C-alpha positions as a LaTeX table, in Angstrom:
\begin{tabular}{lrrr}
\hline
Residue & $x$ (\AA) & $y$ (\AA) & $z$ (\AA) \\
\hline
Met1 & 0.00 & 0.00 & 0.00 \\
Asp2 & 2.86 & 2.37 & 0.78 \\
Ala3 & 4.33 & 1.81 & $-2.68$ \\
Leu4 & 0.99 & 2.49 & $-4.38$ \\
Ala5 & 0.38 & 5.57 & $-2.23$ \\
Ser6 & 3.83 & 6.85 & $-3.14$ \\
Leu7 & 3.07 & 6.34 & $-6.82$ \\
Val8 & $-0.23$ & 8.20 & $-6.54$ \\
Asp9 & 1.54 & 11.07 & $-4.79$ \\
Ala10 & 4.31 & 11.10 & $-7.41$ \\
Leu11 & 1.77 & 11.25 & $-10.25$ \\
Ala12 & $-0.17$ & 14.02 & $-8.53$ \\
Ser13 & 2.94 & 16.08 & $-7.84$ \\
Gly14 & 4.45 & 15.58 & $-11.29$ \\
Ala15 & 7.44 & 13.68 & $-9.92$ \\
Val16 & 6.31 & 10.88 & $-12.23$ \\
Thr17 & 4.78 & 11.68 & $-15.61$ \\
Val18 & 2.86 & 9.50 & $-18.03$ \\
Val19 & 4.19 & 9.38 & $-21.60$ \\
Asp20 & 1.93 & 7.94 & $-24.28$ \\
Leu21 & 3.94 & 5.59 & $-26.51$ \\
Thr22 & 0.94 & 4.90 & $-28.77$ \\
Gln23 & 0.41 & 6.11 & $-32.32$ \\
Pro24 & $-3.11$ & 7.31 & $-33.23$ \\
Leu25 & $-5.17$ & 4.53 & $-34.79$ \\
Ser26 & $-7.24$ & 5.48 & $-37.84$ \\
Ser27 & $-7.85$ & 4.68 & $-41.48$ \\
Ala28 & $-4.62$ & 6.60 & $-42.22$ \\
Thr29 & $-2.44$ & 4.31 & $-40.07$ \\
Pro30 & 0.36 & 2.79 & $-42.19$ \\
Leu31 & 0.14 & $-0.93$ & $-42.88$ \\
Ile32 & 2.70 & $-3.60$ & $-43.59$ \\
Gln33 & 2.57 & $-4.73$ & $-47.24$ \\
Leu34 & 3.32 & $-8.37$ & $-48.02$ \\
Pro35 & 3.99 & $-9.50$ & $-51.59$ \\
Pro36 & 1.75 & $-12.02$ & $-53.38$ \\
Pro37 & 0.65 & $-14.69$ & $-52.70$ \\
Phe38 & 0.50 & $-13.69$ & $-49.02$ \\
Val39 & $-2.66$ & $-12.17$ & $-47.53$ \\
Asn40 & $-2.37$ & $-8.61$ & $-46.22$ \\
Thr41 & $-4.03$ & $-7.24$ & $-43.12$ \\
Pro42 & $-7.01$ & $-4.94$ & $-43.57$ \\
Gly43 & $-6.64$ & $-1.38$ & $-42.39$ \\
Trp44 & $-8.56$ & 0.20 & $-39.54$ \\
Thr45 & $-12.12$ & 1.32 & $-40.31$ \\
Leu46 & $-14.88$ & 2.80 & $-38.15$ \\
His47 & $-18.52$ & 2.24 & $-39.08$ \\
Glu48 & $-20.89$ & 4.73 & $-37.50$ \\
Leu49 & $-23.87$ & 3.12 & $-35.77$ \\
Ser50 & $-25.53$ & 6.27 & $-34.46$ \\
His51 & $-24.58$ & 9.88 & $-33.82$ \\
Tyr52 & $-27.28$ & 11.53 & $-31.69$ \\
Asp53 & $-29.83$ & 10.84 & $-34.43$ \\
Asp54 & $-32.78$ & 8.59 & $-35.22$ \\
Arg55 & $-30.54$ & 5.51 & $-34.95$ \\
Gly56 & $-29.74$ & 6.47 & $-31.36$ \\
Pro57 & $-30.90$ & 9.91 & $-30.24$ \\
Ala58 & $-28.79$ & 10.22 & $-27.10$ \\
Trp59 & $-25.63$ & 8.36 & $-28.02$ \\
Tyr60 & $-22.76$ & 8.13 & $-30.47$ \\
Trp61 & $-21.04$ & 4.81 & $-31.16$ \\
Asn62 & $-19.30$ & 2.84 & $-33.87$ \\
Ser63 & $-18.34$ & $-0.63$ & $-34.88$ \\
Phe64 & $-14.83$ & $-1.20$ & $-36.16$ \\
Glu65 & $-12.85$ & $-3.60$ & $-38.28$ \\
Gly66 & $-9.15$ & $-4.04$ & $-38.75$ \\
Gly67 & $-6.29$ & $-6.44$ & $-38.34$ \\
Glu68 & $-4.84$ & $-7.51$ & $-35.01$ \\
His69 & $-1.46$ & $-6.17$ & $-36.15$ \\
Val70 & $-2.43$ & $-2.64$ & $-37.21$ \\
Gly71 & $-0.91$ & 0.45 & $-35.61$ \\
Thr72 & 0.69 & 0.26 & $-32.19$ \\
His73 & 0.15 & $-3.37$ & $-31.29$ \\
Leu74 & 1.42 & $-6.34$ & $-29.32$ \\
Asp75 & 2.60 & $-9.59$ & $-30.91$ \\
Ala76 & 1.66 & $-12.63$ & $-28.84$ \\
Pro77 & 3.84 & $-15.75$ & $-29.06$ \\
Ile78 & 1.19 & $-17.64$ & $-31.05$ \\
His79 & 1.57 & $-15.07$ & $-33.85$ \\
Trp80 & 4.59 & $-16.97$ & $-35.24$ \\
Val81 & 4.96 & $-20.60$ & $-36.21$ \\
Thr82 & 7.77 & $-21.00$ & $-33.69$ \\
Gly83 & 5.36 & $-20.03$ & $-30.90$ \\
Gln84 & 2.28 & $-21.79$ & $-32.20$ \\
Asp85 & 1.88 & $-23.83$ & $-28.99$ \\
Arg86 & 2.37 & $-20.82$ & $-26.72$ \\
Asp87 & 0.07 & $-18.07$ & $-25.40$ \\
Asp88 & $-2.48$ & $-16.23$ & $-27.44$ \\
Val89 & $-2.98$ & $-12.59$ & $-26.49$ \\
Ser90 & $-5.76$ & $-13.40$ & $-24.02$ \\
Gln91 & $-3.50$ & $-15.84$ & $-22.16$ \\
Ile92 & $-0.58$ & $-13.48$ & $-21.50$ \\
Pro93 & $-0.21$ & $-13.09$ & $-17.72$ \\
Pro94 & $-1.00$ & $-9.45$ & $-16.87$ \\
Gly95 & 2.16 & $-9.16$ & $-14.81$ \\
Arg96 & 4.16 & $-9.67$ & $-18.00$ \\
Leu97 & 2.54 & $-6.62$ & $-19.62$ \\
Ile98 & 4.23 & $-4.26$ & $-17.16$ \\
Gly99 & 7.96 & $-3.93$ & $-16.71$ \\
Pro100 & 10.99 & $-1.65$ & $-16.57$ \\
Ala101 & 12.30 & $-0.20$ & $-19.82$ \\
Ala102 & 15.80 & $-0.10$ & $-21.26$ \\
Val103 & 15.86 & 2.45 & $-24.08$ \\
Ile104 & 18.61 & 2.07 & $-26.67$ \\
Asp105 & 18.90 & 5.01 & $-29.06$ \\
Arg106 & 20.21 & 4.23 & $-32.53$ \\
Ser107 & 18.38 & 7.03 & $-34.31$ \\
Ala108 & 21.58 & 8.57 & $-35.69$ \\
Gln109 & 22.67 & 5.23 & $-37.13$ \\
Ala110 & 19.23 & 4.58 & $-38.65$ \\
Ala111 & 19.20 & 8.06 & $-40.20$ \\
Ala112 & 22.48 & 7.26 & $-41.91$ \\
Asp113 & 21.47 & 3.70 & $-42.84$ \\
Pro114 & 17.76 & 2.78 & $-42.93$ \\
Asp115 & 18.74 & $-0.91$ & $-42.94$ \\
Tyr116 & 20.64 & $-0.55$ & $-39.65$ \\
Leu117 & 20.53 & $-3.66$ & $-37.44$ \\
Leu118 & 20.82 & $-3.64$ & $-33.66$ \\
Thr119 & 23.70 & $-5.84$ & $-32.50$ \\
Val120 & 24.74 & $-7.58$ & $-29.31$ \\
Asp121 & 27.70 & $-5.18$ & $-29.23$ \\
Asp122 & 25.23 & $-2.27$ & $-29.19$ \\
Ile123 & 23.54 & $-3.79$ & $-26.16$ \\
Arg124 & 26.84 & $-4.54$ & $-24.41$ \\
Ala125 & 27.94 & $-0.93$ & $-24.93$ \\
Trp126 & 24.63 & 0.27 & $-23.47$ \\
Glu127 & 25.07 & $-2.05$ & $-20.47$ \\
Ala128 & 28.61 & $-0.77$ & $-19.88$ \\
Arg129 & 27.16 & 2.71 & $-19.50$ \\
His130 & 23.79 & 2.08 & $-17.85$ \\
Gly131 & 24.03 & $-1.30$ & $-16.14$ \\
Pro132 & 22.51 & $-4.69$ & $-16.97$ \\
Leu133 & 19.25 & $-5.07$ & $-18.85$ \\
Pro134 & 16.33 & $-5.23$ & $-16.42$ \\
Lys135 & 14.90 & $-8.62$ & $-15.50$ \\
Gly136 & 11.33 & $-8.89$ & $-16.75$ \\
Gly137 & 11.76 & $-5.67$ & $-18.69$ \\
Trp138 & 11.29 & $-4.31$ & $-22.19$ \\
Leu139 & 14.03 & $-3.30$ & $-24.60$ \\
Leu140 & 12.76 & $-0.22$ & $-26.43$ \\
Tyr141 & 14.73 & 0.31 & $-29.63$ \\
Arg142 & 14.66 & 3.95 & $-30.71$ \\
Thr143 & 15.43 & 4.63 & $-34.38$ \\
Gly144 & 13.58 & 7.91 & $-34.97$ \\
Trp145 & 11.19 & 6.04 & $-37.27$ \\
Asp146 & 8.13 & 7.36 & $-35.42$ \\
Ala147 & 8.61 & 10.66 & $-37.27$ \\
Arg148 & 7.44 & 8.83 & $-40.41$ \\
Ala149 & 4.40 & 7.20 & $-38.83$ \\
Gln150 & 1.77 & 9.33 & $-40.58$ \\
Asp151 & 3.14 & 8.68 & $-44.09$ \\
Gln152 & 2.71 & 5.17 & $-45.52$ \\
Ala153 & 5.41 & 5.54 & $-48.17$ \\
Ala154 & 7.99 & 7.07 & $-45.84$ \\
Phe155 & 7.16 & 4.60 & $-43.08$ \\
Leu156 & 7.67 & 1.50 & $-45.23$ \\
Asn157 & 10.52 & 3.14 & $-47.20$ \\
Ala158 & 10.25 & 0.59 & $-50.00$ \\
Asn159 & 11.86 & 0.42 & $-53.42$ \\
Glu160 & 12.19 & $-2.27$ & $-56.07$ \\
Thr161 & 14.11 & $-4.48$ & $-53.62$ \\
Gly162 & 11.51 & $-4.20$ & $-50.87$ \\
Pro163 & 11.15 & $-2.18$ & $-47.65$ \\
His164 & 14.16 & $-0.65$ & $-45.94$ \\
Thr165 & 13.63 & $-0.09$ & $-42.23$ \\
Pro166 & 15.87 & $-0.75$ & $-39.22$ \\
Gly167 & 15.65 & $-3.95$ & $-37.21$ \\
Val168 & 17.59 & $-6.50$ & $-35.20$ \\
Ala169 & 20.54 & $-8.62$ & $-36.32$ \\
Ile170 & 20.03 & $-12.40$ & $-36.43$ \\
Asp171 & 22.43 & $-13.25$ & $-33.61$ \\
Cys172 & 21.10 & $-10.36$ & $-31.53$ \\
Ala173 & 17.51 & $-11.58$ & $-31.89$ \\
Arg174 & 18.60 & $-15.04$ & $-30.77$ \\
Trp175 & 20.52 & $-13.60$ & $-27.82$ \\
Leu176 & 17.56 & $-11.47$ & $-26.73$ \\
Ala177 & 15.30 & $-14.50$ & $-26.89$ \\
Glu178 & 17.54 & $-17.08$ & $-25.28$ \\
Glu179 & 19.95 & $-15.24$ & $-22.98$ \\
Ser180 & 18.59 & $-11.85$ & $-22.03$ \\
Pro181 & 16.33 & $-11.32$ & $-18.98$ \\
Leu182 & 13.84 & $-9.32$ & $-21.07$ \\
Ile183 & 10.19 & $-10.20$ & $-21.73$ \\
Gly184 & 9.97 & $-8.32$ & $-25.01$ \\
Val185 & 11.21 & $-5.79$ & $-27.53$ \\
Gly186 & 9.47 & $-2.59$ & $-28.61$ \\
Val187 & 10.17 & $-0.72$ & $-31.85$ \\
Glu188 & 8.95 & 2.34 & $-33.76$ \\
Thr189 & 8.73 & 0.53 & $-37.09$ \\
Val190 & 5.84 & $-1.48$ & $-38.59$ \\
Gly191 & 7.24 & $-4.74$ & $-37.18$ \\
Thr192 & 9.96 & $-5.89$ & $-34.83$ \\
Asp193 & 12.06 & $-7.15$ & $-37.74$ \\
Ala194 & 13.96 & $-5.11$ & $-40.30$ \\
Gly195 & 12.26 & $-4.33$ & $-43.59$ \\
Ala196 & 14.75 & $-6.61$ & $-45.36$ \\
Ala197 & 14.31 & $-9.47$ & $-42.87$ \\
His198 & 12.43 & $-11.58$ & $-45.41$ \\
Ser199 & 15.82 & $-12.20$ & $-47.02$ \\
Phe200 & 17.65 & $-13.15$ & $-43.79$ \\
Asp201 & 18.62 & $-16.71$ & $-42.91$ \\
Pro202 & 16.48 & $-17.53$ & $-41.03$ \\
Pro203 & 13.92 & $-14.96$ & $-42.19$ \\
Phe204 & 12.28 & $-12.63$ & $-39.67$ \\
Pro205 & 14.64 & $-13.61$ & $-36.83$ \\
Cys206 & 13.14 & $-11.32$ & $-34.21$ \\
His207 & 9.68 & $-12.81$ & $-34.70$ \\
Ala208 & 11.00 & $-16.35$ & $-34.89$ \\
Ser209 & 13.33 & $-16.15$ & $-31.90$ \\
Met210 & 11.42 & $-13.89$ & $-29.52$ \\
Leu211 & 7.94 & $-15.32$ & $-30.04$ \\
Gly212 & 9.30 & $-18.85$ & $-30.12$ \\
Ala213 & 10.79 & $-18.22$ & $-26.68$ \\
Gly214 & 7.43 & $-17.04$ & $-25.31$ \\
Lys215 & 8.43 & $-13.39$ & $-25.39$ \\
Tyr216 & 6.61 & $-10.44$ & $-26.95$ \\
Gly217 & 6.87 & $-7.64$ & $-29.48$ \\
Leu218 & 5.53 & $-4.09$ & $-29.38$ \\
Thr219 & 5.46 & $-2.20$ & $-32.66$ \\
Gln220 & 4.80 & 1.27 & $-34.05$ \\
Leu221 & 5.65 & 2.97 & $-30.78$ \\
Ala222 & 5.83 & 6.75 & $-30.43$ \\
Asn223 & 7.68 & 9.23 & $-28.22$ \\
Leu224 & 10.61 & 7.04 & $-27.25$ \\
Ala225 & 12.71 & 10.20 & $-27.44$ \\
Leu226 & 10.94 & 11.34 & $-24.25$ \\
Leu227 & 12.19 & 8.38 & $-22.21$ \\
Pro228 & 15.49 & 8.14 & $-20.34$ \\
Pro229 & 17.78 & 5.17 & $-20.99$ \\
Thr230 & 16.67 & 3.62 & $-17.68$ \\
Gly231 & 14.16 & 4.30 & $-14.94$ \\
Ser232 & 10.81 & 4.23 & $-16.73$ \\
Ile233 & 8.10 & 1.59 & $-16.50$ \\
Val234 & 6.18 & 0.35 & $-19.56$ \\
Ile235 & 2.52 & $-0.64$ & $-19.38$ \\
Ala236 & 1.20 & $-2.43$ & $-22.48$ \\
Ala237 & $-2.57$ & $-3.00$ & $-22.61$ \\
Pro238 & $-3.76$ & $-5.13$ & $-25.56$ \\
Leu239 & $-7.35$ & $-6.28$ & $-25.96$ \\
Lys240 & $-7.95$ & $-9.68$ & $-24.36$ \\
Ile241 & $-8.84$ & $-11.40$ & $-27.64$ \\
Val242 & $-9.46$ & $-15.13$ & $-27.27$ \\
Lys243 & $-7.29$ & $-16.98$ & $-29.82$ \\
Gly244 & $-5.86$ & $-13.61$ & $-30.85$ \\
Ser245 & $-2.38$ & $-13.57$ & $-32.33$ \\
Gly246 & $-1.98$ & $-9.98$ & $-31.19$ \\
Ser247 & $-3.93$ & $-6.81$ & $-30.60$ \\
Pro248 & $-3.83$ & $-3.06$ & $-31.00$ \\
Ala249 & $-2.61$ & $-1.73$ & $-27.68$ \\
Arg250 & $-2.41$ & 1.43 & $-25.64$ \\
Val251 & 1.19 & 1.57 & $-24.44$ \\
Leu252 & 2.15 & 3.97 & $-21.68$ \\
Ala253 & 5.36 & 4.75 & $-19.83$ \\
Leu254 & 5.69 & 6.00 & $-16.26$ \\
Val255 & 8.71 & 8.30 & $-16.29$ \\
Pro256 & 10.47 & 10.00 & $-13.38$ \\
Ala257 & 10.59 & 13.77 & $-13.85$ \\
\hline
\end{tabular}
């Protein structure tokens, strides 16, 4: 109770602030584009049911449709073939949706090379400066890509060879999955893997390794530039979709002032 009371006091006084790490979700939200013959996710669409009119004179509401993996969203382990026997999004223990954040900034590198891949050496250098990665925590990988999040073409950054967006190196993905104390990785891009990860061996290593290990992905995050390297707490709140492979999520960070 003392810890919760202290948190309430810190929020009220401004000693702890809440940073929204979620991109707005609308019909304009950029979508991943898979080549034929693969099926693509539908975008996000609202269907008005009533708006203070004859269909409902005192209320406004909508139905919606869209993919599980549209906008800021969480990947559950069952999303990938390597995690097919693991949790769907409704089965994720709630305690694993909250954890300390380690923020690694590689925005300068990604600006110089949109295909930049996070390496184990990057993480070791971060640990040498800030201490070990937090047990039960999230690695938030800042690349500056959230600045492109309202422009489909700029966000996917594709040419005749495919999309070019930053991601995680193969051996780094395996290390994060098998050796790190983390529960998941969060990124600003459309997926946790690099745009060119379809050509890696194995392909999509972050999905394959992390989800296969029962860990999670958070994608299309915003405002990572507002977080310190350590000291913040991430709260990820996906919908509790039975048999869901993932869900749009509201992701918040509690940050010491």
